[in-house]
Short mmCIF file of C-alpha atoms in Angstrom, two decimals:
data_model
loop_
_atom_site.label_atom_id
_atom_site.label_comp_id
_atom_site.label_asym_id
_atom_site.label_seq_id
_atom_site.Cartn_x
_atom_site.Cartn_y
_atom_site.Cartn_z
CA MET A 580 17.34 -6.85 -24.08
CA SER A 581 18.99 -7.42 -20.76
CA MET A 582 18.31 -8.27 -17.33
CA ILE A 583 18.40 -6.70 -14.03
CA LYS A 584 19.65 -9.32 -11.41
CA VAL A 585 19.09 -9.09 -7.72
CA GLU A 586 21.09 -11.64 -5.43
CA ASN A 587 20.96 -12.33 -1.72
CA LEU A 588 19.50 -8.68 -1.26
CA THR A 589 19.29 -7.89 2.33
CA PHE A 590 18.55 -4.45 3.73
CA SER A 591 17.40 -2.70 6.92
CA TYR A 592 17.33 1.13 7.67
CA PRO A 593 19.99 2.18 10.40
CA SER A 594 17.62 3.17 13.13
CA SER A 595 15.45 0.22 12.49
CA TYR A 596 16.29 -3.37 13.80
CA ASP A 597 14.02 -5.56 11.47
CA ASN A 598 14.98 -6.43 7.81
CA ILE A 599 12.80 -4.82 5.14
CA PHE A 600 14.53 -7.40 2.55
CA GLU A 601 16.08 -10.84 3.64
CA ASN A 602 18.15 -12.67 1.06
CA VAL A 603 15.87 -11.85 -1.94
CA ASN A 604 16.53 -13.25 -5.35
CA PHE A 605 14.96 -12.57 -8.57
CA GLN A 606 15.57 -11.10 -12.05
CA ILE A 607 13.48 -9.01 -14.33
CA ASP A 608 13.97 -7.96 -18.30
CA THR A 609 14.63 -4.34 -19.02
CA ASP A 610 11.98 -4.56 -21.84
CA TRP A 611 9.28 -5.35 -19.63
CA LYS A 612 6.24 -3.12 -18.55
CA LEU A 613 6.55 -3.94 -14.72
CA GLY A 614 3.92 -3.43 -12.09
CA PHE A 615 5.25 -3.32 -8.75
CA ILE A 616 2.54 -4.05 -5.97
CA GLY A 617 2.75 -5.00 -2.33
CA ARG A 618 1.16 -3.93 1.26
CA ASN A 619 2.14 -0.56 2.52
CA GLY A 620 5.41 -0.27 4.52
CA ARG A 621 6.94 -3.79 2.81
CA GLY A 622 9.63 -1.55 0.69
CA LYS A 623 8.31 -0.73 -2.80
CA THR A 624 9.75 2.73 -2.68
CA THR A 625 12.87 1.78 -0.51
CA PHE A 626 13.59 -0.93 -3.25
CA LEU A 627 12.93 1.69 -6.09
CA ASN A 628 15.67 3.87 -4.24
CA MET A 629 18.13 1.18 -3.87
CA LEU A 630 18.05 0.53 -7.67
CA HIS A 631 18.66 4.29 -8.24
CA GLY A 632 21.72 4.09 -5.99
CA ASN A 633 20.38 5.92 -2.72
CA HIS A 634 20.43 3.18 -0.25
CA ASP A 635 23.46 0.86 0.88
CA TYR A 636 22.59 -2.85 0.75
CA LYS A 637 23.97 -6.22 1.11
CA GLY A 638 23.77 -8.54 -1.50
CA LYS A 639 24.12 -7.73 -5.20
CA ILE A 640 22.05 -5.75 -8.00
CA THR A 641 23.57 -5.99 -11.35
CA SER A 642 22.26 -4.01 -14.56
CA SER A 643 23.74 -2.82 -17.84
CA VAL A 644 20.78 0.20 -17.80
CA GLN A 645 20.97 3.47 -16.14
CA PHE A 646 17.85 4.08 -13.70
CA ASP A 647 15.84 7.29 -13.69
CA TYR A 648 13.49 7.80 -11.16
CA PHE A 649 9.98 9.51 -11.19
CA PRO A 650 9.12 11.84 -9.59
CA TYR A 651 11.99 13.79 -10.52
CA ASP A 652 13.10 16.21 -8.14
CA VAL A 653 12.77 19.61 -9.63
CA SER A 654 14.86 22.18 -7.47
CA ASP A 655 13.71 25.39 -8.90
CA LYS A 656 9.86 25.50 -9.82
CA SER A 657 10.11 28.85 -10.87
CA ARG A 658 11.87 28.03 -14.17
CA ASN A 659 10.19 27.31 -17.37
CA THR A 660 8.94 24.24 -18.20
CA GLY A 661 10.99 23.65 -21.04
CA ASP A 662 14.19 24.41 -19.67
CA ILE A 663 13.58 22.06 -16.99
CA LEU A 664 12.68 19.23 -19.63
CA HIS A 665 16.05 20.10 -21.39
CA GLU A 666 17.78 19.56 -18.17
CA ILE A 667 16.03 16.14 -17.83
CA CYS A 668 16.80 14.94 -21.30
CA PRO A 669 19.22 17.16 -22.84
CA LEU A 670 19.49 15.40 -26.24
CA ALA A 671 15.95 15.57 -27.09
CA GLU A 672 14.69 18.24 -29.61
CA GLU A 673 11.95 20.36 -28.83
CA TRP A 674 9.60 18.80 -31.61
CA GLU A 675 10.22 15.62 -29.43
CA PHE A 676 8.65 16.99 -26.21
CA MET A 677 5.80 18.47 -28.17
CA ARG A 678 5.17 14.99 -29.69
CA GLU A 679 5.04 13.38 -26.33
CA LEU A 680 3.09 15.85 -24.65
CA SER A 681 0.49 15.67 -27.45
CA TYR A 682 0.06 12.03 -26.63
CA LEU A 683 -0.47 12.93 -22.95
CA GLU A 684 -3.17 15.54 -24.23
CA VAL A 685 -1.12 18.52 -22.53
CA ASP A 686 -1.47 21.85 -24.02
CA LEU A 687 1.74 22.72 -25.89
CA ASP A 688 2.12 26.23 -24.16
CA VAL A 689 3.10 24.36 -20.58
CA LEU A 690 6.68 24.55 -22.28
CA TYR A 691 6.80 28.33 -22.07
CA ARG A 692 5.10 28.76 -18.66
CA PRO A 693 6.85 28.72 -14.93
CA PHE A 694 6.77 24.77 -13.77
CA GLU A 695 5.02 26.17 -10.46
CA THR A 696 2.12 27.00 -12.49
CA LEU A 697 1.29 23.73 -14.02
CA SER A 698 -1.35 21.68 -12.16
CA GLY A 699 -0.24 18.46 -10.20
CA GLY A 700 -1.51 16.43 -13.30
CA GLU A 701 0.37 18.63 -15.79
CA GLN A 702 3.47 18.26 -13.74
CA THR A 703 3.19 14.26 -13.55
CA LYS A 704 2.80 14.32 -17.50
CA VAL A 705 5.51 16.75 -18.36
CA LEU A 706 8.05 14.57 -16.39
CA LEU A 707 7.17 11.51 -17.46
CA ALA A 708 7.49 12.84 -21.05
CA ALA A 709 10.96 13.97 -20.76
CA LEU A 710 12.00 10.96 -18.54
CA PHE A 711 10.66 8.44 -21.30
CA LEU A 712 12.88 10.39 -24.21
CA ASN A 713 16.17 9.13 -22.12
CA GLU A 714 16.52 6.65 -24.73
CA GLY A 715 18.19 3.35 -23.09
CA HIS A 716 17.02 4.45 -19.54
CA PHE A 717 15.07 2.14 -17.19
CA LEU A 718 12.27 4.26 -15.55
CA LEU A 719 11.28 3.67 -11.91
CA ILE A 720 7.83 5.29 -11.47
CA ASP A 721 6.61 5.52 -7.71
CA GLU A 722 3.03 6.44 -7.42
CA PRO A 723 2.24 8.61 -10.32
CA THR A 724 -1.52 8.42 -10.11
CA ASN A 725 -1.88 10.59 -6.97
CA HIS A 726 -2.22 13.86 -8.72
CA LEU A 727 -4.39 12.59 -11.67
CA ASP A 728 -8.10 12.58 -12.13
CA ILE A 729 -9.87 9.46 -13.57
CA ASN A 730 -9.60 10.70 -17.25
CA ALA A 731 -5.88 11.70 -16.95
CA ARG A 732 -5.35 8.27 -15.39
CA LYS A 733 -6.69 6.84 -18.71
CA ILE A 734 -4.79 8.73 -20.59
CA VAL A 735 -1.58 8.38 -18.83
CA SER A 736 -2.19 4.52 -18.49
CA LYS A 737 -2.53 4.22 -22.45
CA TYR A 738 0.56 6.44 -22.89
CA LEU A 739 2.80 3.64 -20.44
CA ASN A 740 1.06 0.78 -22.59
CA LYS A 741 3.19 2.46 -25.54
CA LYS A 742 6.37 2.37 -23.80
CA LYS A 743 8.54 -0.33 -22.36
CA GLY A 744 11.31 -0.43 -19.80
CA PHE A 745 9.93 0.44 -16.65
CA ILE A 746 8.57 -0.43 -12.95
CA LEU A 747 5.52 1.14 -11.94
CA VAL A 748 4.45 1.24 -8.24
CA SER A 749 0.81 1.69 -8.47
CA HIS A 750 -2.69 0.64 -6.09
CA ASP A 751 -4.79 1.67 -8.85
CA ARG A 752 -6.04 -1.76 -10.06
CA SER A 753 -7.61 -0.50 -13.50
CA PHE A 754 -4.56 1.80 -14.08
CA LEU A 755 -2.38 -1.33 -14.05
CA ASP A 756 -4.44 -3.38 -16.08
CA GLY A 757 -3.94 -0.70 -18.84
CA CYS A 758 -0.48 -0.44 -19.12
CA VAL A 759 1.72 -3.39 -17.67
CA ASP A 760 2.63 -6.87 -19.04
CA HIS A 761 4.39 -8.39 -15.97
CA ILE A 762 3.59 -7.93 -12.11
CA LEU A 763 6.18 -7.79 -9.44
CA SER A 764 4.67 -8.86 -6.20
CA LEU A 765 6.16 -8.24 -2.87
CA ASN A 766 4.79 -10.78 -0.51
CA ARG A 767 4.81 -11.52 2.97
CA ALA A 768 7.68 -13.91 2.82
CA ASN A 769 9.15 -13.67 -0.76
CA ILE A 770 9.27 -11.50 -4.21
CA GLU A 771 7.54 -13.29 -7.21
CA VAL A 772 7.67 -12.10 -10.66
CA GLN A 773 4.66 -13.15 -12.96
CA SER A 774 3.52 -12.41 -16.75
CA GLY A 775 0.29 -10.79 -17.22
CA ASN A 776 -1.45 -7.52 -15.97
CA PHE A 777 -3.05 -6.93 -12.49
CA SER A 778 -6.21 -8.86 -12.87
CA SER A 779 -4.48 -11.98 -14.29
CA TRP A 780 -1.84 -12.04 -11.30
CA ASN A 781 -4.85 -11.24 -8.95
CA THR A 782 -6.78 -14.44 -10.29
CA ASN A 783 -3.87 -16.42 -9.92
CA PHE A 784 -3.49 -15.32 -6.61
CA GLN A 785 -6.87 -15.78 -5.34
CA ARG A 786 -6.51 -19.33 -6.38
CA GLN A 787 -3.21 -19.83 -4.53
CA GLN A 788 -5.23 -18.25 -1.26
CA GLU A 789 -8.18 -20.47 -1.79
CA PHE A 790 -5.76 -23.40 -1.73
CA GLU A 791 -3.74 -22.45 0.95
CA PHE A 792 -6.99 -21.87 3.21
CA SER A 793 -8.83 -25.08 2.10
CA GLN A 794 -5.34 -26.61 3.59
CA ASN A 795 -5.16 -24.49 6.76
CA GLU A 796 -7.27 -26.49 9.09
CA ARG A 797 -5.69 -29.75 7.91
CA LEU A 798 -2.03 -27.94 8.51
CA GLN A 799 -3.17 -26.72 11.79
CA LYS A 800 -4.22 -30.13 13.19
CA ASP A 801 -1.02 -31.63 11.68
CA ILE A 802 1.10 -28.89 13.34
CA LYS A 803 -0.65 -29.45 16.80
CA ARG A 804 -0.25 -32.97 16.72
CA LEU A 805 3.55 -32.71 15.86
CA GLN A 806 3.98 -30.21 18.64
CA GLN A 807 2.20 -32.30 21.14
CA SER A 808 4.55 -35.36 20.01
CA ALA A 809 7.64 -33.09 20.07
CA ARG A 810 6.75 -32.12 23.88
CA ARG A 811 6.11 -35.87 24.59
CA THR A 812 9.44 -36.93 23.16
CA SER A 813 11.62 -34.20 24.98
CA SER A 814 10.00 -35.73 28.29
CA TRP A 815 11.14 -39.20 27.66
CA SER A 816 15.01 -38.79 28.83
CA ASP A 817 13.80 -36.39 31.47
CA LYS A 818 11.68 -38.84 32.97
CA THR A 819 14.57 -41.47 32.79
CA GLU A 820 16.87 -39.28 34.29
CA SER A 821 14.78 -38.66 37.35
CA SER A 822 14.27 -42.44 38.03
CA LYS A 823 18.11 -42.65 38.75
CA TYR A 824 17.46 -40.79 42.36
CA GLY A 825 14.59 -42.87 43.61
CA VAL A 826 13.89 -46.35 44.50
CA GLN A 827 12.56 -49.28 42.06
CA SER A 828 9.22 -50.91 42.99
CA TRP A 829 10.86 -54.04 44.07
CA GLY A 830 12.85 -51.97 46.77
CA LEU A 831 16.25 -51.94 45.25
CA LYS A 832 18.22 -48.60 44.45
CA ALA A 833 18.69 -48.03 40.65
CA ASP A 834 21.89 -48.40 39.09
CA ARG A 835 22.79 -44.68 38.34
CA GLY A 836 25.54 -45.48 36.07
CA TYR A 837 23.38 -47.79 34.11
CA VAL A 838 20.30 -45.42 34.11
CA GLY A 839 22.45 -42.32 33.17
CA HIS A 840 23.98 -44.24 30.24
CA LYS A 841 20.22 -45.14 29.27
CA SER A 842 18.54 -41.52 29.77
CA ALA A 843 21.97 -40.10 27.60
CA LYS A 844 20.85 -42.49 24.71
CA MET A 845 17.36 -41.68 25.26
CA MET A 846 17.97 -37.77 25.25
CA LYS A 847 20.23 -38.16 21.89
CA ARG A 848 17.15 -40.09 20.23
CA SER A 849 14.73 -37.91 21.71
CA LYS A 850 16.66 -34.56 20.27
CA ALA A 851 16.88 -36.25 16.88
CA ILE A 852 13.24 -36.70 16.65
CA GLU A 853 12.42 -33.48 17.99
CA ALA A 854 14.75 -31.76 15.45
CA ARG A 855 12.73 -33.89 12.74
CA GLN A 856 9.66 -33.03 14.26
CA ARG A 857 10.54 -29.06 14.48
CA LYS A 858 11.64 -29.26 10.75
CA ALA A 859 8.20 -30.85 9.81
CA ILE A 860 6.35 -28.13 11.68
CA GLU A 861 8.46 -25.47 9.80
CA GLU A 862 7.84 -26.94 6.56
CA LYS A 863 4.21 -27.28 6.93
CA SER A 864 3.77 -23.75 8.35
CA GLY A 865 5.96 -22.43 5.62
CA LEU A 866 2.88 -23.60 3.05
CA LEU A 867 0.85 -20.61 4.67
CA LYS A 868 3.87 -17.97 4.38
CA ASN A 869 2.02 -15.84 1.79
CA VAL A 870 -1.43 -15.68 3.13
CA GLU A 871 -2.80 -12.03 2.96
CA THR A 872 -5.80 -11.80 5.43
CA ALA A 873 -8.01 -8.61 5.44
CA GLU A 874 -10.01 -8.53 8.55
CA SER A 875 -13.25 -6.95 8.36
CA LEU A 876 -13.53 -3.18 9.59
CA LYS A 877 -16.07 -1.61 11.39
CA ILE A 878 -17.50 2.10 11.57
CA SER A 879 -20.17 3.27 13.97
CA PRO A 880 -22.23 5.96 11.65
CA LEU A 881 -24.87 8.14 13.66
CA THR A 882 -28.40 8.54 12.68
CA TYR A 883 -29.17 12.04 11.88
CA HIS A 884 -32.69 13.58 12.87
CA SER A 885 -33.49 15.07 9.33
CA ASP A 886 -33.45 13.78 5.91
CA VAL A 887 -31.06 16.24 4.41
CA LEU A 888 -27.51 16.70 6.20
CA VAL A 889 -25.98 19.24 3.61
CA SER A 890 -27.17 21.44 1.03
CA PHE A 891 -25.25 23.26 -1.78
CA SER A 892 -26.85 26.08 -3.72
CA ASP A 893 -24.98 27.41 -6.75
CA VAL A 894 -21.91 27.24 -4.78
CA ALA A 895 -18.62 27.93 -7.23
CA VAL A 896 -15.30 28.09 -5.58
CA SER A 897 -12.90 30.94 -6.45
CA TYR A 898 -9.08 31.19 -6.38
CA ASP A 899 -7.60 34.50 -6.50
CA GLY A 900 -11.13 35.85 -7.54
CA ASN A 901 -11.25 33.47 -10.50
CA ILE A 902 -14.08 31.06 -10.47
CA VAL A 903 -13.02 27.42 -11.07
CA CYS A 904 -15.90 25.48 -11.93
CA GLN A 905 -19.45 26.15 -12.71
CA PRO A 906 -22.03 26.75 -9.88
CA ILE A 907 -23.40 23.71 -8.62
CA SER A 908 -26.59 22.80 -6.55
CA PHE A 909 -27.22 19.37 -4.77
CA GLU A 910 -28.06 17.90 -1.69
CA VAL A 911 -26.66 15.04 0.69
CA ARG A 912 -29.23 12.91 2.02
CA LYS A 913 -29.26 10.05 4.59
CA GLY A 914 -27.75 6.97 3.05
CA ASP A 915 -26.36 8.91 0.17
CA ARG A 916 -22.55 8.15 -0.79
CA VAL A 917 -21.76 11.35 -2.91
CA ALA A 918 -18.85 11.28 -5.22
CA LEU A 919 -17.37 14.51 -6.46
CA ASP A 920 -16.01 14.13 -9.98
CA GLY A 921 -13.99 16.58 -12.08
CA GLY A 922 -10.76 17.35 -13.33
CA ASN A 923 -7.57 18.51 -11.46
CA GLY A 924 -8.03 22.08 -10.17
CA SER A 925 -12.14 22.04 -10.40
CA GLY A 926 -12.32 22.57 -6.77
CA LYS A 927 -13.49 19.38 -5.56
CA SER A 928 -11.53 19.41 -2.19
CA SER A 929 -12.06 23.07 -1.65
CA LEU A 930 -15.99 21.92 -1.67
CA LEU A 931 -15.10 19.22 0.95
CA LYS A 932 -13.46 21.95 2.95
CA LEU A 933 -16.31 24.33 2.93
CA ILE A 934 -18.44 21.36 4.74
CA VAL A 935 -15.88 21.34 7.54
CA SER A 936 -15.96 25.36 7.84
CA GLU A 937 -12.51 26.11 6.41
CA THR A 938 -12.44 29.43 5.16
CA ILE A 939 -12.54 29.27 1.26
CA GLU A 940 -13.40 31.84 -1.35
CA HIS A 941 -16.70 31.11 -2.98
CA THR A 942 -19.98 32.30 -4.08
CA GLY A 943 -23.57 30.76 -3.41
CA VAL A 944 -24.76 28.97 -0.18
CA ILE A 945 -23.89 25.96 1.86
CA THR A 946 -26.23 24.78 4.36
CA VAL A 947 -24.84 22.22 7.02
CA GLY A 948 -27.41 20.66 9.34
CA SER A 949 -27.57 21.76 13.02
CA GLY A 950 -25.86 19.44 15.23
CA LEU A 951 -24.04 17.62 12.51
CA LYS A 952 -21.14 15.52 13.47
CA ILE A 953 -18.95 15.14 10.67
CA SER A 954 -15.59 13.05 10.39
CA TYR A 955 -13.08 14.66 7.85
CA LEU A 956 -10.34 12.69 6.04
CA PRO A 957 -7.96 15.01 4.36
CA GLN A 958 -5.73 14.23 1.67
CA ASP A 959 -2.52 15.71 3.40
CA THR A 960 -0.48 13.64 5.77
CA SER A 961 2.54 16.00 6.06
CA HIS A 962 1.57 17.41 9.56
CA LEU A 963 1.46 13.79 11.28
CA CYS A 964 4.36 13.15 13.67
CA GLY A 965 4.71 12.06 17.21
CA THR A 966 3.67 8.67 18.54
CA LEU A 967 0.20 6.83 18.11
CA SER A 968 -0.44 7.42 21.51
CA ASP A 969 0.04 11.14 21.18
CA PHE A 970 -2.05 11.44 17.99
CA ALA A 971 -4.89 9.56 19.69
CA GLU A 972 -4.94 11.70 22.66
CA LYS A 973 -4.81 14.94 20.50
CA SER A 974 -7.52 13.52 18.34
CA ASN A 975 -9.81 12.45 21.31
CA ILE A 976 -10.24 8.86 20.26
CA GLU A 977 -9.66 5.44 22.11
CA GLU A 978 -5.83 4.69 21.80
CA SER A 979 -6.70 0.76 21.91
CA ILE A 980 -9.41 1.36 19.15
CA LEU A 981 -6.97 2.90 17.00
CA LYS A 982 -4.22 0.49 17.07
CA THR A 983 -6.78 -2.38 16.70
CA ILE A 984 -7.91 -0.93 13.38
CA LEU A 985 -4.31 -0.43 12.34
CA ARG A 986 -3.51 -4.03 13.16
CA LYS A 987 -6.46 -5.00 10.93
CA MET A 988 -4.89 -2.88 7.95
CA ASP A 989 -1.50 -4.91 8.30
CA PHE A 990 0.43 -2.57 10.82
CA ASP A 991 2.98 -4.60 12.66
CA ARG A 992 2.98 -4.04 16.49
CA VAL A 993 6.71 -2.57 16.23
CA GLN A 994 5.19 0.18 13.96
CA PHE A 995 3.31 1.32 17.14
CA GLU A 996 6.53 2.17 18.75
CA LYS A 997 7.85 4.43 15.74
CA ASP A 998 7.41 8.00 15.26
CA ILE A 999 4.53 8.61 12.75
CA SER A 1000 6.89 10.82 10.48
CA ASP A 1001 8.91 7.71 10.11
CA PHE A 1002 5.90 5.71 8.51
CA SER A 1003 5.64 5.37 4.64
CA ASP A 1004 3.09 7.51 2.95
CA GLY A 1005 0.35 4.70 2.88
CA GLN A 1006 0.94 4.11 6.46
CA LYS A 1007 0.23 7.49 7.40
CA LYS A 1008 -2.75 7.61 5.36
CA LYS A 1009 -3.83 4.36 7.02
CA VAL A 1010 -3.64 6.43 10.32
CA LEU A 1011 -5.95 8.87 9.29
CA ILE A 1012 -8.65 6.29 8.07
CA ALA A 1013 -8.26 4.63 11.34
CA LYS A 1014 -9.03 7.79 13.11
CA SER A 1015 -12.24 8.41 10.91
CA LEU A 1016 -13.46 4.99 11.67
CA CYS A 1017 -12.90 5.45 15.49
CA GLU A 1018 -15.12 8.59 15.13
CA GLN A 1019 -19.13 8.25 15.35
CA ALA A 1020 -20.41 10.62 12.88
CA HIS A 1021 -23.40 11.39 10.91
CA LEU A 1022 -21.37 12.30 7.67
CA TYR A 1023 -17.99 10.94 6.53
CA VAL A 1024 -16.29 13.48 4.30
CA TRP A 1025 -13.16 11.78 2.76
CA ASP A 1026 -10.55 13.68 0.47
CA GLU A 1027 -8.83 11.04 -1.75
CA PRO A 1028 -8.58 8.39 0.73
CA LEU A 1029 -6.87 5.76 -1.39
CA ASN A 1030 -3.49 7.80 -2.17
CA PHE A 1031 -0.63 5.46 -1.41
CA ILE A 1032 -3.06 3.06 0.10
CA ASP A 1033 -2.37 -0.70 -0.94
CA LEU A 1034 -4.83 -3.13 -2.88
CA TYR A 1035 -6.25 -4.98 0.34
CA CYS A 1036 -6.72 -2.04 2.26
CA ARG A 1037 -9.16 -0.75 -0.66
CA MET A 1038 -10.75 -3.89 -0.65
CA GLN A 1039 -11.24 -3.46 3.18
CA LEU A 1040 -12.76 -0.22 2.65
CA GLU A 1041 -14.94 -1.45 0.06
CA GLN A 1042 -16.56 -4.27 2.11
CA LEU A 1043 -16.80 -1.97 4.91
CA ILE A 1044 -18.94 0.69 3.03
CA LYS A 1045 -21.02 -2.07 1.34
CA LYS A 1046 -21.84 -3.62 5.07
CA PHE A 1047 -22.35 -0.37 7.17
CA SER A 1048 -23.70 2.22 4.23
CA PRO A 1049 -22.46 5.32 6.21
CA THR A 1050 -23.65 8.53 4.50
CA MET A 1051 -20.53 10.12 2.72
CA ILE A 1052 -19.22 12.56 0.41
CA ILE A 1053 -16.01 11.56 -1.21
CA VAL A 1054 -13.19 12.78 -3.67
CA GLU A 1055 -11.65 9.53 -5.25
CA HIS A 1056 -9.93 8.98 -8.47
CA ASP A 1057 -9.86 5.25 -8.25
CA LYS A 1058 -12.64 4.14 -10.76
CA ILE A 1059 -13.16 0.41 -9.27
CA PHE A 1060 -13.77 1.86 -5.88
CA ARG A 1061 -15.74 4.95 -6.96
CA ASP A 1062 -18.13 2.83 -8.93
CA MET A 1063 -18.67 0.50 -6.14
CA ALA A 1064 -18.86 3.27 -3.22
CA ALA A 1065 -20.84 5.87 -4.84
CA THR A 1066 -24.59 6.22 -4.85
CA LYS A 1067 -24.83 9.34 -6.85
CA THR A 1068 -21.99 11.45 -8.61
CA VAL A 1069 -21.92 15.08 -8.83
CA GLN A 1070 -19.91 16.32 -11.84
CA LEU A 1071 -17.83 19.52 -11.61
#
């Protein structure tokens, strides 16, 4: 057992003028199974990269362990998977790889296949297996669930629960509950470490939030009173100083030397009082430093003239002539929120693309209602670039509304001046979500909307769907979100 100590850590990117971390101090045990949570853009991936030695920073990070980073960068994906795993962990025997893969319910023949032929979920599992075989290393795991379906998430969570010595960045609440014993929380003003899983952390955090909100009204009154008092105090010496140029009420001119001396004394006194009041204001304001607000989002769904919006009749998706799922038939009716469920590679995303008229090889018949307006939210964010103004104009949406929604999803105004390509993955996904919320549509088609999205925004979207009940068809592997959002599930 050893400790990773972070002392006075300060960091900002060269192109940015705001610090991501400022004088941060904490320590963690290398035997912990640590969940790392926080809003998008607050520096979770940045911190992992600093531990891995990829960024220069001010301050000190001390540790006696070697760090490995997931996802591991595979340079040549055409190589056999077994060769790549031996490169990651050269001391491991083949039987050890097989043992780990069996725990992860991966077919052993993947060892003899090119890595590029593996599904995203299989790649995630085999890389985790190899990295955990590096004995004595501490693993930095960044968003492993993005290529995992619900069943695979359960398997990986159970696998991680048997391990120790890692930091896991994830926003999937049930996934975290299944595999961590400590939470590292990246808050608005500090970083906190707490024992327990996500649910226990969230319970404590909600209690803290309720306490701070209950104090908020009284504190705001105190702050307002102190600010008014500070303004009155600062005006004392000014009034006294100005009186030396006037005439007293009894007709004599003021003694300027005496009045000047008096005003100087009052100035000194007022400055001291003002400093104490300012300190009191800062202390009271500081009590609310970690309040996380999640303003309500809005959506404006249109009402379609017919009860059935989209119908699938014996539809099956094909890749290179190979059918990847059994033919399915279902309808999307007004008010439905249909969740497509199935393993990785079963054609869920392809079915969504067929609704928006993308050319995908398939059998069967898809009928989309006449004049149906669709708002499509894709998985991929790699195409996003340019300013938000350019994006709004290109997307034919109102820029001010787009930015208002992003502000509600915790975007700082400084982000609006940056190129979208410089946003974090979660921030890019929020741009696509905000675009969809700007669009008036009969049907909202969302393909894994929660990839990289922080916990607070997930809860905002849950409340949005509960309140406005838009007609939707969704692919999403966050079990808590899907159970809340879906009115029916179609199994592929």
